Amino acid sequence: GFMFLSGVVGTGEKGKLPDTKSEEFHNAWKGIGAVLAEVGAGYGDIVECTTYHVDINSHIGEFSAIRDEYISEPWPAWTAIGITALLVPGASVEIRVTVKLPE
């Protein structure tokens, strides 16, 4: 089976956004990791990733470098989309992943 996880943003404790984009991006990937662990999966089980970025050109390099701390080869399919806003005011990124569940 597959698991579809969407709407992941980088809020920290108490649902607040951190002061830096770096921490926001790490929070989002750590949140994904926590859900993956609950179903016995890991980052290597991600087969597709879509990211939605507010002002994509200002931070895509930083986001990509942080993403690479969590995901590695074989790379999942990835689509990055620039948008004007997210539901969480001030958020820079929202992540959606498709995961192939371990058998």
Coordinates of C-alpha atoms in Angstrom, one line a residue:
G1 CA 0.0 0.0 0.0
F2 CA 0.8 3.7 -0.1
M3 CA 0.4 6.5 2.4
F4 CA -0.4 10.0 1.2
L5 CA 0.7 12.8 3.6
S6 CA -0.1 16.4 2.8
G7 CA -0.3 19.8 4.4
V8 CA 3.0 19.5 6.3
V9 CA 4.3 22.9 7.3
G10 CA 7.3 23.8 9.6
T11 CA 5.5 25.0 12.7
G12 CA 7.2 24.1 16.0
E13 CA 5.8 23.7 19.5
K14 CA 2.4 25.3 20.0
G15 CA 1.9 25.6 16.3
K16 CA 4.2 28.7 15.9
L17 CA 6.5 29.3 13.0
P18 CA 10.2 29.5 14.0
D19 CA 12.3 32.6 13.5
T20 CA 14.3 31.2 10.6
K21 CA 13.4 29.5 7.3
S22 CA 16.1 26.9 8.1
E23 CA 14.3 25.8 11.3
E24 CA 11.0 25.9 9.5
F25 CA 12.2 23.5 6.8
H26 CA 13.8 21.2 9.4
N27 CA 10.6 21.2 11.4
A28 CA 8.6 20.2 8.3
W29 CA 10.9 17.3 7.4
K30 CA 11.1 16.1 11.1
G31 CA 7.3 16.2 11.2
I32 CA 7.2 13.9 8.1
G33 CA 9.7 11.6 9.7
A34 CA 7.6 11.3 12.9
V35 CA 4.6 10.2 10.8
L36 CA 6.7 7.8 8.8
A37 CA 8.0 6.2 12.0
E38 CA 4.5 5.7 13.2
V39 CA 3.8 3.4 10.2
G40 CA 7.2 1.7 10.2
A41 CA 8.5 3.6 7.2
G42 CA 11.4 6.0 6.7
Y43 CA 12.5 8.8 4.4
G44 CA 13.8 6.2 1.9
D45 CA 10.2 5.0 1.4
I46 CA 9.1 8.4 -0.1
V47 CA 8.4 7.8 -3.8
E48 CA 7.0 11.3 -4.7
C49 CA 7.2 14.7 -3.2
T50 CA 5.5 18.0 -4.0
T51 CA 6.5 21.2 -2.3
Y52 CA 4.7 24.5 -2.4
H53 CA 6.8 27.6 -1.9
V54 CA 6.0 31.2 -1.1
D55 CA 8.6 33.3 -2.9
I56 CA 10.3 30.1 -4.2
N57 CA 13.4 31.8 -5.7
S58 CA 14.4 33.4 -2.3
H59 CA 14.9 30.1 -0.6
I60 CA 14.9 27.1 -2.9
G61 CA 18.6 26.6 -2.6
E62 CA 18.4 26.5 1.2
F63 CA 15.3 24.3 1.1
S64 CA 17.0 21.8 -1.3
A65 CA 20.1 21.5 0.9
I66 CA 18.0 20.8 4.0
R67 CA 15.8 18.3 2.0
D68 CA 19.0 16.5 1.1
E69 CA 19.7 15.9 4.8
Y70 CA 16.6 13.8 5.0
I71 CA 16.2 12.3 1.5
S72 CA 18.9 10.7 -0.6
E73 CA 19.4 8.5 -3.6
P74 CA 17.4 6.9 -5.1
W75 CA 15.7 10.3 -5.3
P76 CA 11.9 10.3 -5.3
A77 CA 10.1 12.3 -8.0
W78 CA 9.9 15.9 -6.9
T79 CA 7.9 18.8 -8.1
A80 CA 8.4 22.3 -6.6
I81 CA 5.7 24.9 -7.1
G82 CA 5.8 28.6 -6.5
I83 CA 2.7 30.0 -4.9
T84 CA 1.6 33.4 -3.5
A85 CA 0.5 32.3 0.0
L86 CA -0.2 29.4 2.4
L87 CA -3.0 28.9 4.9
V88 CA -0.5 29.3 7.8
P89 CA 0.4 33.1 7.7
G90 CA 4.1 33.6 7.2
A91 CA 4.8 30.0 6.3
S92 CA 7.3 29.6 3.4
V93 CA 6.7 25.9 2.4
E94 CA 4.2 23.1 2.6
I95 CA 5.2 19.6 1.7
R96 CA 3.2 16.6 0.4
V97 CA 4.7 13.1 0.0
T98 CA 3.6 9.8 -1.3
V99 CA 5.1 6.8 0.6
K100 CA 5.4 3.2 -0.4
L101 CA 4.7 1.3 2.8
P102 CA 7.0 -1.5 3.8
E103 CA 5.5 -4.9 3.2

